[in-house]
Coordinates of C-alpha atoms and ligand atoms in Angstrom, one line a residue:
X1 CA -21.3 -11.6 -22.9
X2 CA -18.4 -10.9 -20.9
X3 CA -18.6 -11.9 -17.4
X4 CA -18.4 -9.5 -14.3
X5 CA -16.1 -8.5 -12.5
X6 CA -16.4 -6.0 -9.5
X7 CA -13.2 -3.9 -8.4
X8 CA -13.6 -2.6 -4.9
X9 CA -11.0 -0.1 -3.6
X10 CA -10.8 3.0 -1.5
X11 CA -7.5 3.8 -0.2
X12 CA -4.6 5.0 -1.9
X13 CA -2.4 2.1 -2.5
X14 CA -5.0 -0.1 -3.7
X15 CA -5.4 2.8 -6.6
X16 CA -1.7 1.6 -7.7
X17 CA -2.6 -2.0 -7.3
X18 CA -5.6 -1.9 -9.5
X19 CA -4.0 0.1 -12.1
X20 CA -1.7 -3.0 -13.5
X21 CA -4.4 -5.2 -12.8
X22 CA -7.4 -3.5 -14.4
X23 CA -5.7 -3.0 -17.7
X24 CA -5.4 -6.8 -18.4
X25 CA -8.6 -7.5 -16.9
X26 CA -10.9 -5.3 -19.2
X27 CA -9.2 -7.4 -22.0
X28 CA -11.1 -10.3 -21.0
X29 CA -13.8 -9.6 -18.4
X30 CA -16.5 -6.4 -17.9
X31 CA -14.6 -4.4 -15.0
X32 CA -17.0 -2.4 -12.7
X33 CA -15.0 -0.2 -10.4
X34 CA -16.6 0.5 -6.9
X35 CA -14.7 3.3 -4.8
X36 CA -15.7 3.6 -1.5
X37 CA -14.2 7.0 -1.1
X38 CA -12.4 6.3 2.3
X39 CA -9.8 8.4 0.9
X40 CA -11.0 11.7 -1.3
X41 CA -8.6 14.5 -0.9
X42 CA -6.8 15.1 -4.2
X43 CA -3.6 14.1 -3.6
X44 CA -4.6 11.0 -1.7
X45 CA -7.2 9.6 -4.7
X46 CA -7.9 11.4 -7.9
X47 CA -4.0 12.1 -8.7
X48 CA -3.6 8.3 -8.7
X49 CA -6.8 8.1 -11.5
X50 CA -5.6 11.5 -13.7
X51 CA -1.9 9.8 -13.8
X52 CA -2.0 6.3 -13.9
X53 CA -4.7 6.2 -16.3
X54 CA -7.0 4.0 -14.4
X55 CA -10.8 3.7 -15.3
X56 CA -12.9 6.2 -13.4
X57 CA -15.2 4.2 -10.8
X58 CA -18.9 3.3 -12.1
X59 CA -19.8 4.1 -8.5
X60 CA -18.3 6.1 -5.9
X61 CA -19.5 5.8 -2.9
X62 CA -18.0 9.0 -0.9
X63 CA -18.3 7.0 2.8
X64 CA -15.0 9.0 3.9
X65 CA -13.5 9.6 7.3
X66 CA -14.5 7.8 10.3
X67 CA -13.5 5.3 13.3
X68 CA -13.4 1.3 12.0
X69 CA -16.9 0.2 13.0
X70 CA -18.9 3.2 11.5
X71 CA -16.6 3.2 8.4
X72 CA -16.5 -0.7 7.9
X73 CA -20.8 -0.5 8.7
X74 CA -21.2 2.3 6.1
X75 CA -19.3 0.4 3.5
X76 CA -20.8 -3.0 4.1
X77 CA -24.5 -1.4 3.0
X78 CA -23.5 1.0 0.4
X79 CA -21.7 -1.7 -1.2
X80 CA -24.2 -4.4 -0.7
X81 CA -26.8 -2.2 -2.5
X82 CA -24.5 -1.5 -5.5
X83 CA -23.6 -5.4 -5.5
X84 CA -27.3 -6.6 -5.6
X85 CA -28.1 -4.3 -8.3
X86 CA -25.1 -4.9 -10.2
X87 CA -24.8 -8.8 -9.5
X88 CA -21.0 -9.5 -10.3
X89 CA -19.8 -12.9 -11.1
X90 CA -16.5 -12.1 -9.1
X91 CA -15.6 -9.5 -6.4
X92 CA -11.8 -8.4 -6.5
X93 CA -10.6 -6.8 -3.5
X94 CA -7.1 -5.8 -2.5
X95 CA -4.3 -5.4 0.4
X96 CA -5.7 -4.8 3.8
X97 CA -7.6 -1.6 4.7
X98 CA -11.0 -1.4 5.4
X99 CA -12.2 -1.6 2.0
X100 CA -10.9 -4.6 1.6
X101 CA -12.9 -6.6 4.7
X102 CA -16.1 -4.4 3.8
X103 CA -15.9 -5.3 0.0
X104 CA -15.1 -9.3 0.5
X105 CA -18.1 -9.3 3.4
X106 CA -20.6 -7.8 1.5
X107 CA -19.7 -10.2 -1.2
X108 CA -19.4 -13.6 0.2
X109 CA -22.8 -12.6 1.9
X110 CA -24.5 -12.3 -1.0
X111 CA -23.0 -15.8 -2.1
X112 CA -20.7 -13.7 -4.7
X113 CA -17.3 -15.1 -6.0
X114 CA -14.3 -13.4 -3.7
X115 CA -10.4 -12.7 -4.9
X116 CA -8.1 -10.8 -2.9
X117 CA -5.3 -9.9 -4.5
X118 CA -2.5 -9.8 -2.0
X119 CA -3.4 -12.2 0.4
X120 CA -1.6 -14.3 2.7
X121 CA 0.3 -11.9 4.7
X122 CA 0.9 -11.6 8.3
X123 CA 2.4 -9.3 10.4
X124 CA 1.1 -11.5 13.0
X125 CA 0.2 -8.3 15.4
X126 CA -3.6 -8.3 16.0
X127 CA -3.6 -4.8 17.1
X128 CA -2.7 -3.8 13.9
X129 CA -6.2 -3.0 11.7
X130 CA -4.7 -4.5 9.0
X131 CA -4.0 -7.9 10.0
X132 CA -7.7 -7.8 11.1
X133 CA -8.2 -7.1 7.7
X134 CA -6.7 -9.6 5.9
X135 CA -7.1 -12.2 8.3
X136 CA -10.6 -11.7 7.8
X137 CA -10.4 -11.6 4.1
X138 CA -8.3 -14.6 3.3
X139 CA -11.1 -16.3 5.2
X140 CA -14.0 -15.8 3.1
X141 CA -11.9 -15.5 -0.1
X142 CA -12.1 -18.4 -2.9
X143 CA -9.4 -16.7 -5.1
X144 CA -6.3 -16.3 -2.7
X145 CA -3.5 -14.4 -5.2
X146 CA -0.1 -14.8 -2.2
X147 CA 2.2 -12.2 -3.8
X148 CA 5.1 -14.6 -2.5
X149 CA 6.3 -17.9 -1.0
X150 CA 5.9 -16.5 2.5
X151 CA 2.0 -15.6 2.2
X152 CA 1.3 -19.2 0.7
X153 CA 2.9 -20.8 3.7
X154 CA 1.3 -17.9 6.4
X155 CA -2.2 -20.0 4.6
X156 CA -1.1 -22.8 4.7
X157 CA -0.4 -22.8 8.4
X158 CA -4.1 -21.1 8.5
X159 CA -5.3 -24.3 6.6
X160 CA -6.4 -22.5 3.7
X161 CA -5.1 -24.5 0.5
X162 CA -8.1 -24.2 -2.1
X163 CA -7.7 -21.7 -4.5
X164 CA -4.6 -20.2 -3.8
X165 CA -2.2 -19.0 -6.2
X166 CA 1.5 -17.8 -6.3
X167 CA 1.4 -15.1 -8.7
X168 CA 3.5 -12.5 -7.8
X169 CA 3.0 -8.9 -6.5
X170 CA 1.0 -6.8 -8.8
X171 CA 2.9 -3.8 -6.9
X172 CA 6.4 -5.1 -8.5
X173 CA 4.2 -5.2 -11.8
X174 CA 3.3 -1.3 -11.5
X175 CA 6.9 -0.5 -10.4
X176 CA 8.8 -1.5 -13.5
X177 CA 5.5 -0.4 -15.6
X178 CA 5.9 3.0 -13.6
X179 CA 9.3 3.4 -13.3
X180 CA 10.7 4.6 -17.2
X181 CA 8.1 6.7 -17.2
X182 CA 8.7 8.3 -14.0
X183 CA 12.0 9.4 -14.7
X184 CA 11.0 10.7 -17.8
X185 CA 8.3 12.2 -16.7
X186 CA 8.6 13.9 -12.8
X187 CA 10.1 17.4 -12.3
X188 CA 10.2 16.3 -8.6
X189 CA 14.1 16.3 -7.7
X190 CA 14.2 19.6 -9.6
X191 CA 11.1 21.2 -8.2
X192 CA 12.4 20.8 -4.5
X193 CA 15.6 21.3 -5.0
X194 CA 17.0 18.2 -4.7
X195 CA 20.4 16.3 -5.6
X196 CA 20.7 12.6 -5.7
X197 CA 21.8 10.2 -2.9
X198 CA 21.7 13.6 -1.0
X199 CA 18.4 13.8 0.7
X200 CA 16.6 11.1 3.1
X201 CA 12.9 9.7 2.3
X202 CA 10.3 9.0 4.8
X203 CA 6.6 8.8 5.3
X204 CA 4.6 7.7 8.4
X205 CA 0.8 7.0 9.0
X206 CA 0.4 3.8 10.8
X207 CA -2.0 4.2 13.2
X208 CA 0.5 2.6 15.7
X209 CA 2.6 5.5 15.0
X210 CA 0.3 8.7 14.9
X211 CA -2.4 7.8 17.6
X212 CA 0.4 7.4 19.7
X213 CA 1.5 11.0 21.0
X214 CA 4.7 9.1 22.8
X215 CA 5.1 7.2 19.2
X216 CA 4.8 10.2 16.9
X217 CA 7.3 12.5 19.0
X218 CA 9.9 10.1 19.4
X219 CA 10.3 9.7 15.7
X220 CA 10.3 13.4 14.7
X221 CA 12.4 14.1 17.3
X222 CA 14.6 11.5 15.7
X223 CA 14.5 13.4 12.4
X224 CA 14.9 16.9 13.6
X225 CA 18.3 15.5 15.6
X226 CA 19.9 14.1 12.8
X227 CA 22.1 16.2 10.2
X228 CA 20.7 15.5 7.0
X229 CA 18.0 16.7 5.0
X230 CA 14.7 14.7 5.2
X231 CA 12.1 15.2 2.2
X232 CA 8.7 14.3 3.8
X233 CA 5.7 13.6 2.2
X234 CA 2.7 13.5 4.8
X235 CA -0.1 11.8 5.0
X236 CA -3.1 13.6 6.2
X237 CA -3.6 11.4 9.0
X238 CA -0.1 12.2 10.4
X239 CA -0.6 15.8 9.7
X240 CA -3.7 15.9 11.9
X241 CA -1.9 14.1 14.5
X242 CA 1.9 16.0 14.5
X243 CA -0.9 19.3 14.9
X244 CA -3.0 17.6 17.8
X245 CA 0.3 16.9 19.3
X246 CA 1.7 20.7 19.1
X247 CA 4.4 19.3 16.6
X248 CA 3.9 21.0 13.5
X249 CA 5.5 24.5 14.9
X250 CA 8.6 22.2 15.9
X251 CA 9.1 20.6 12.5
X252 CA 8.8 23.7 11.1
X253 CA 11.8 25.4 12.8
X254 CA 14.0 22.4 12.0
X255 CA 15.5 23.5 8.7
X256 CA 17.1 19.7 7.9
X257 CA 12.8 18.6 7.6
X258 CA 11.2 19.5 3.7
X259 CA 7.5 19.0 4.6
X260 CA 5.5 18.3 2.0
X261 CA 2.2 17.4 0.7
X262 CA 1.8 14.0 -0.8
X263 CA 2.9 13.5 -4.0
X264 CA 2.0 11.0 -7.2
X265 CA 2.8 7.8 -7.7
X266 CA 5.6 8.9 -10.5
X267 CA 6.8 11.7 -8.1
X268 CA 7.2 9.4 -5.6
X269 CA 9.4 6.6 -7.7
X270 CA 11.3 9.0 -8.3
X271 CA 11.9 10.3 -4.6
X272 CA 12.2 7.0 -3.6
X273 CA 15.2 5.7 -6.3
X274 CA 17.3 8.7 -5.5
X275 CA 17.0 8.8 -1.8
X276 CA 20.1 7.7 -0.3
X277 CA 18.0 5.9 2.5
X278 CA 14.3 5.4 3.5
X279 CA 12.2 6.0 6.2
X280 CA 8.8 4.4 6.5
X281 CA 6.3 2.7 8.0
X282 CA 4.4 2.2 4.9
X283 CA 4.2 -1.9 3.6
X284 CA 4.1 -0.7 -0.1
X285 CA 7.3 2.0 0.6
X286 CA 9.9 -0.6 2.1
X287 CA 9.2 -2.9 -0.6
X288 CA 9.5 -0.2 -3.4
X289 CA 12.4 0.4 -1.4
X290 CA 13.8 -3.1 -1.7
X291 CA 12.8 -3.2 -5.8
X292 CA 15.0 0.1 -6.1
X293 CA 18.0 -1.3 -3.6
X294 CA 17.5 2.1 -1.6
X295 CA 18.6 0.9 2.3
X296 CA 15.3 1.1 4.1
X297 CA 14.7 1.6 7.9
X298 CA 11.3 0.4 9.1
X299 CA 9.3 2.4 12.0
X300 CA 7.4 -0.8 12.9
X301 CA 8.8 -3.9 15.5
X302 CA 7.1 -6.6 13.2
X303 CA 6.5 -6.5 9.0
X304 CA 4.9 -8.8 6.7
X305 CA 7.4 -8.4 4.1
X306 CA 10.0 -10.5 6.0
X307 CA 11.9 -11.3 2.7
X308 CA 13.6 -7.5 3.1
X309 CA 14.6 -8.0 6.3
X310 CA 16.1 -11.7 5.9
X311 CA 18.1 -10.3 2.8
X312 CA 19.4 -7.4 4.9
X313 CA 18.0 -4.1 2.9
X314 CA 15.1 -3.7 5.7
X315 CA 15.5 -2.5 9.9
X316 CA 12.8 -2.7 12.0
X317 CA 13.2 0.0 14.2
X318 CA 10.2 0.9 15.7
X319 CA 9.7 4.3 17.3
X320 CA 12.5 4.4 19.6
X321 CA 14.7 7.4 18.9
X322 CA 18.0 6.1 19.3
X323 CA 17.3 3.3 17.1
X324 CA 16.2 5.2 14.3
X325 CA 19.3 7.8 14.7
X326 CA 21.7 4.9 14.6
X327 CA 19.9 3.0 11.8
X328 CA 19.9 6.6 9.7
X329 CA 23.3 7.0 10.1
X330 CA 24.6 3.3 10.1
X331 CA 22.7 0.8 8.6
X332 CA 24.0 -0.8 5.7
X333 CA 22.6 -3.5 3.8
X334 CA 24.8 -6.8 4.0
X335 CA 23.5 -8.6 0.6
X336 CA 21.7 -8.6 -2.8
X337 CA 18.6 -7.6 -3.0
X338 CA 16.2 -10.8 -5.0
X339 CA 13.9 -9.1 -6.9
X340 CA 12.4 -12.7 -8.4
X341 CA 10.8 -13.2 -4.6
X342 CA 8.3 -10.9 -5.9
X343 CA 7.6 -12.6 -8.9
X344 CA 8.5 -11.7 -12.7
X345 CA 6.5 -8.3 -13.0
X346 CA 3.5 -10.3 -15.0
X347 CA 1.9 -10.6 -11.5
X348 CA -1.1 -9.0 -13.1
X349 CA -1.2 -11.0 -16.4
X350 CA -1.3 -14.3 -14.0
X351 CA -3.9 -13.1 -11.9
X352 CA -6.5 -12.6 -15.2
X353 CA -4.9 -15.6 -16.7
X354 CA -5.8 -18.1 -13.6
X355 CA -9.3 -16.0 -13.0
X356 CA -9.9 -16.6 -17.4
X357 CA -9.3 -20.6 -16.8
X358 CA -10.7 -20.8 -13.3
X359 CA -14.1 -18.7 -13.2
X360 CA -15.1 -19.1 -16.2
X361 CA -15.5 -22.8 -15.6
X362 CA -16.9 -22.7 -12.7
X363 CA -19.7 -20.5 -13.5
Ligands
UD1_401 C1 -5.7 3.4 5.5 C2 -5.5 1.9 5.9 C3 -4.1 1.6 6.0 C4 -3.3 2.0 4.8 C5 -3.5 3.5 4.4 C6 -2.9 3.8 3.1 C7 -7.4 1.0 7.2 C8 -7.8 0.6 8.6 N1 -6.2 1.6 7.1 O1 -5.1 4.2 6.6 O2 -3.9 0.2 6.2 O3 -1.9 1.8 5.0 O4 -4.9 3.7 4.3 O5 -2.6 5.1 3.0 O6 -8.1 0.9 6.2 N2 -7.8 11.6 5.8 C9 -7.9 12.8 5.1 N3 -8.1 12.8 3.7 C10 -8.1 11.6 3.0 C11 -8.0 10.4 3.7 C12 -7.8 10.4 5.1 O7 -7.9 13.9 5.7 O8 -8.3 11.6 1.8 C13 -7.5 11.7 7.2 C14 -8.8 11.7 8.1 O9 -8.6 12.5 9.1 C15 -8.9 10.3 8.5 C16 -7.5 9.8 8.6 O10 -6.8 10.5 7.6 O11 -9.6 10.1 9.7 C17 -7.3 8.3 8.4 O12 -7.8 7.9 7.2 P1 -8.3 6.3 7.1 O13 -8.7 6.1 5.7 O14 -9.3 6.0 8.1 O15 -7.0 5.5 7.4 P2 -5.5 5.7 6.9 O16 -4.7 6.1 8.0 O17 -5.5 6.5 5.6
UDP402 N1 2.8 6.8 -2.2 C1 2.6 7.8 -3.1 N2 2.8 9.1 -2.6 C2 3.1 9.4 -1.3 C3 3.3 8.3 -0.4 C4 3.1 7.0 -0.9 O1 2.4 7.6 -4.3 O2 3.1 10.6 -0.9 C5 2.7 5.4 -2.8 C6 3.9 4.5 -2.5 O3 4.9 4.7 -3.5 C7 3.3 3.1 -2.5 C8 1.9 3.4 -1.9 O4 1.7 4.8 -2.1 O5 3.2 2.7 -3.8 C9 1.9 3.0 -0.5 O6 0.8 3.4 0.1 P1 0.7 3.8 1.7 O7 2.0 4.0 2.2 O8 -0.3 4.9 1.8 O9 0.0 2.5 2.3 P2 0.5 1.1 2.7 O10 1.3 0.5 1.6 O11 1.3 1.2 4.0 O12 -0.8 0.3 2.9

């Protein structure tokens, strides 16, 4: 018998993340997938599963919307109930939303076997939910898969040095796994009426941005003042915020700002490769970015992916107008970009090949 492995995700870019990873795991191991529906709308979840292939979820748990402790809380007990029943040998969790800390708690609780896929960063910003979130995570992990030099060091520091692995980032794997087929296959550029190196890309949903009404206004006031066109993809979070906020009639009378709803992960490759610069506050985005060598300013003061910054394709900008004006129409990146930081694109195969040698004889 096989032994078993639970995958627990919920938000959308854990959906990318699992995809490289699951198909070399069900070569080896019995994959039960366990979504706890924090996201559900179509284009934030089941897009992600129709094109990307990835193995409808044995349970799905439809928790949903909420503030941290009620959705964390629900979570923790729906999950516990599937894990008892189910009794994995392994939980695999990824990245740092809520998900993540509900899935590893539930597990190490339980006295189940925990890998997080993606640990070891820091943004070092404790306001941020996310480094709450991973913090916690690395913490209670035994499998500790650091996606690069920096997060093995950031646990080091932490002294965590037992079972932690440089393998890579499993989002570097999906990129050039993605990527051919993207361009084959996305009508994007074509169905908005785009031209190469002629449009700007951004997306925005940190909660550091949208709950902030001060936050959120200084950045689209940044977009509607510059003279370029900006294609915009928006979250729903944001979207329920720019409304709150009374800016939705303002974007929409700015002709230079294409709102629109989010799209795949194929669309977006695509949107991202031929945008002449990038806009985000996203962690998956300015690395994509980076992978792609598309000049990426950063609506955040602090990032855990510090290796885009030191090699000059990343800004931290934050929310301050000017800035971001400036950065849109003068930042240039000073070097090459170093792809190998993120490992070889076999992230994935690593991850299943240390969890195959590993696990199995521990068990
Ligand atoms: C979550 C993660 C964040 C990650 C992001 C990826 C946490 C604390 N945050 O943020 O780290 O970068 O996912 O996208 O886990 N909503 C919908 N439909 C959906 C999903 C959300 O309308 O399908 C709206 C709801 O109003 C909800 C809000 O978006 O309250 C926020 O959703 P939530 O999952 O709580 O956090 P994200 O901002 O998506
Ligand atoms: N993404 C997508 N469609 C969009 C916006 C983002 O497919 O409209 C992808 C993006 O390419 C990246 C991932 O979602 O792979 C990043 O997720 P997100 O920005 O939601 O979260 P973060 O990485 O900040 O946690």
């Amino acid at each position: 018998m096989p032994m078993k492995i639970a995958t627990i995700v919920g938000a959308r870019p854990q959906f990318i993340k699992m995809a490289s990873v699951s198909r070399e795991l069900r070569k080896h191991f019995n994959e039960i997938v366990i979504h706890t529906g924090q996201h559900y709308d179509y284009e934030m979840n089941k897009i992600f599963f129709e094109r990307l292939n990835i193995p409808e979820p044995d349970y799905y748990l439809g928790i949903g919307s909420g503030s941290h402790g009620y959705q964390t809380g629900e979570m923790l007990k729906r999950i516990e109930e599937v894990l008892i029943e189910e009794r994995p040998d392994l939980v695999l969790v990824y990245g740092d939303t809520n998900s993540t800390l509900a899935g590893a708690l539930a597990a190490v609780k339980l006295h189940i076997k925990v890998a997080h896929v993606e640990a070891g960063l820091r943004s070092f910003d404790k306001r941020m939910p996310e480094e709450i979130n991973r913090v916690l995570t690395d913490h209670v992990s035994d499998y500790l898969f650091a996606p690069t030099e920096t997060a093995v060091k950031n646990l080091h520091k932490e002294g965590i040095k037992d079972g932690v692995y440089l393998t890579g980032d499993v989002m570097y794997d999906a990129l050039l796994y993605n990527i051919k087929i993207a361009r084959k296959k996305s009508r994007i550029l074509n169905e908005l009426g785009l031209r190469p190196k002629e449009y700007l890309l951004a997306t925005v949903h940190r909660a550091e941005n949208t709950d902030s009404k001060e936050r959120l206004t200084n950045i689209i006031n940044a977009f509607i003042e510059i003279n370029e066109l900006i294609v915009f993809p928006v979250h729903p979070r944001t979207r329920k915020y720019m409304e709150a906020y009374g800016l939705i009639e303002k974007i929409e009378k700015s002709p230079n700002i294409l709102l629109v709803p989010p799209v795949g992960y194929l669309d977006m490759l695509v949107l991202e490769e031929n945008a002449r610069k990038i806009i985000t506050d996203s962690g998956g985005v300015q690395k994509e970015a980076y992978f792609l060598k598309v000049p990426c300013i950063t609506l955040r003061e602090k990032t855990e992916w510090v290796e885009t910054v030191k090699d000059g394709w990343n800004v931290l900008v934050g929310a301050n107008r000017e800035k971001i004006v400036k950065a849109i129409e003068e930042f240039e990146p000073s070097g090459e970009t170093y792809n190998h930081r993120f490992g070889d694109g076999n992230a994935s195969k690593r991850i299943v090949e240390i969890l195959l040698e590993r696990l199995v004889g521990e068990i």
